[in-house]
XYZ file of C-alpha atoms in Angstrom:
192
model
C 15.221 -52.177 29.243
C 16.252 -54.712 31.545
C 13.241 -55.181 34.309
C 13.313 -55.671 37.921
C 11.993 -59.664 39.027
C 9.512 -57.991 41.480
C 7.723 -55.867 38.874
C 7.199 -59.571 36.126
C 6.121 -61.554 40.306
C 3.919 -58.319 40.048
C 2.160 -58.746 37.422
C 1.819 -61.988 37.114
C 0.276 -62.321 40.352
C -2.554 -59.962 38.961
C -2.588 -61.663 36.001
C -3.652 -65.045 37.611
C -5.231 -63.151 40.432
C -7.997 -62.022 37.180
C -8.067 -65.454 36.171
C -9.079 -66.925 39.190
C -11.629 -64.426 39.611
C -12.578 -64.354 35.777
C -13.301 -68.018 35.788
C -15.596 -67.884 39.612
C -17.170 -66.092 37.568
C -17.716 -68.755 34.737
C -19.093 -70.930 37.359
C -20.971 -68.447 39.633
C -22.857 -65.732 37.980
C -26.295 -66.770 36.833
C -26.378 -64.613 33.258
C -25.405 -66.244 30.466
C -23.998 -63.475 28.109
C -21.214 -62.381 30.819
C -20.855 -66.564 31.184
C -20.129 -66.007 27.650
C -17.706 -63.494 27.481
C -15.360 -64.788 30.604
C -13.852 -68.128 28.804
C -12.235 -65.311 26.534
C -11.080 -63.089 29.274
C -9.720 -66.265 31.149
C -7.837 -67.485 27.697
C -6.724 -63.923 26.983
C -5.450 -63.542 31.003
C -3.840 -67.295 29.866
C -1.794 -65.857 26.899
C -0.495 -63.216 28.844
C 0.841 -65.143 31.230
C 2.858 -67.352 28.035
C 3.658 -64.228 27.305
C 5.629 -63.752 31.154
C 7.132 -66.531 30.350
C 8.688 -65.868 26.760
C 6.939 -68.490 25.513
C 5.249 -65.746 22.454
C 4.233 -67.989 20.366
C 1.669 -70.599 22.521
C 0.790 -66.395 23.388
C -0.392 -66.264 19.846
C -2.087 -69.081 19.608
C -4.268 -68.849 21.931
C -5.328 -65.497 21.901
C -5.551 -66.750 17.220
C -7.838 -69.677 18.666
C -9.650 -69.954 21.995
C -10.537 -65.547 21.309
C -10.902 -65.304 18.650
C -12.798 -68.271 17.470
C -14.040 -69.970 20.547
C -14.845 -66.792 22.163
C -17.459 -66.223 19.619
C -18.863 -69.075 18.574
C -19.618 -69.619 22.170
C -20.213 -65.956 21.982
C -22.598 -65.496 19.450
C -24.800 -69.580 20.246
C -25.376 -67.169 23.408
C -26.784 -64.293 20.878
C -29.372 -67.068 19.379
C -30.400 -69.032 22.715
C -33.976 -66.623 24.127
C -33.416 -67.232 27.595
C -35.585 -65.173 30.023
C -33.079 -62.920 32.155
C -33.230 -64.445 35.919
C -32.311 -63.150 39.100
C -27.891 -61.572 39.937
C -28.282 -64.214 42.574
C -25.151 -66.540 43.441
C -26.560 -70.531 43.890
C -29.650 -70.047 42.766
C -30.970 -73.990 42.475
C -28.149 -75.936 44.402
C -30.052 -79.833 42.948
C -27.727 -83.042 43.608
C -25.838 -82.826 40.329
C -24.010 -79.742 41.397
C -22.840 -80.661 44.800
C -22.015 -84.250 43.658
C -20.189 -81.690 40.044
C -18.799 -79.534 43.276
C -17.567 -82.386 45.026
C -15.215 -84.113 41.963
C -14.205 -80.837 41.262
C -12.796 -79.850 44.594
C -11.129 -83.178 44.651
C -9.148 -83.235 41.212
C -8.178 -79.012 42.303
C -6.835 -80.592 45.559
C -4.806 -83.668 43.925
C -2.820 -80.889 41.010
C -2.290 -78.550 44.190
C -0.661 -81.522 45.767
C 1.083 -83.054 42.574
C 2.088 -79.046 42.262
C 3.167 -78.517 45.327
C 5.246 -81.866 45.569
C 7.688 -81.774 41.865
C 11.504 -79.579 42.367
C 10.361 -77.033 40.449
C 14.223 -76.467 40.125
C 14.736 -79.222 38.770
C 13.451 -78.504 35.502
C 15.475 -77.591 32.905
C 15.783 -76.239 29.812
C 18.508 -76.199 27.824
C 19.370 -74.367 24.721
C 22.287 -74.375 22.605
C 24.149 -71.016 22.907
C 25.933 -71.480 19.170
C 22.580 -70.939 18.002
C 20.645 -68.047 17.238
C 16.968 -66.819 18.371
C 14.832 -67.289 15.159
C 16.433 -70.580 14.604
C 15.830 -71.396 18.247
C 12.243 -70.285 17.565
C 11.607 -71.839 15.124
C 13.002 -75.211 16.668
C 10.592 -74.667 19.634
C 8.129 -74.437 17.044
C 8.083 -77.463 15.368
C 9.534 -79.136 18.696
C 5.018 -78.197 20.022
C 3.965 -78.837 16.209
C 6.120 -82.278 16.456
C 4.972 -83.282 19.959
C 1.344 -82.396 19.719
C 1.098 -85.076 17.057
C 3.220 -87.639 18.474
C 3.041 -88.143 21.708
C -0.419 -85.545 22.788
C -3.027 -86.845 20.438
C -5.211 -88.863 22.209
C -5.407 -85.013 24.882
C -5.675 -83.682 21.603
C -7.189 -85.230 19.845
C -9.585 -85.316 23.491
C -10.361 -81.938 23.311
C -11.475 -81.607 18.806
C -14.494 -83.974 20.547
C -14.756 -81.581 23.673
C -15.102 -78.514 21.788
C -17.319 -80.052 19.293
C -20.225 -81.436 21.029
C -20.050 -77.791 22.680
C -20.469 -76.867 18.836
C -23.522 -79.495 18.843
C -25.331 -78.673 21.889
C -24.295 -75.213 21.925
C -27.091 -75.314 18.028
C -29.375 -78.067 19.290
C -30.595 -75.062 22.341
C -29.943 -72.445 19.645
C -32.594 -74.299 17.684
C -34.380 -75.586 20.151
C -35.397 -71.141 22.005
C -36.574 -71.326 18.440
C -39.066 -74.105 17.594
C -40.587 -72.750 20.604
C -40.808 -69.093 19.674
C -42.673 -70.069 16.142
C -44.607 -73.403 17.993
C -45.207 -69.610 20.438
C -46.463 -67.803 16.883
C -49.111 -70.146 16.018
C -51.258 -70.407 18.986
C -51.299 -66.878 19.155
C -52.291 -67.010 15.933
C -54.356 -69.557 16.110
C -56.625 -67.982 18.241
């Protein structure tokens, strides 16, 4: 069934809008549980964007890796942390580091917006030979993605794995630190 182009644009608009609001929720909400579940929502929105762009393999990989593995790991680490609930006020504690970080993020956003708006997207074409069948083309695209990840994009690929490893170690350290504090409080209460 062939659907009109405006239908796809409307769906794409709502997906991108929910992606933006989910990303803002990760940063602005003080409740750590919401901040842990929202990356899964954002990753699912990114996966839906890939589906709309006819990139089925990348959409499936997005769901399996980010929603299925990494977000579950983040939620598991957050559930181990025994953090007391704070008030749900936005911008509860603004420090100098928060100001510097927000300035850097706004600068990166403006730089990326400038690059995106100045790119002539009409000159970017995907050349596909018409005589190959769909299955061979999709296998060829998957091989090409794997080849590009392990040749041209190997440094960003490895840096992402290092960042994920650092996040995992940080989550485990936070969880263990909370458990040690709970044990220390119990020992002190038993001595009294």
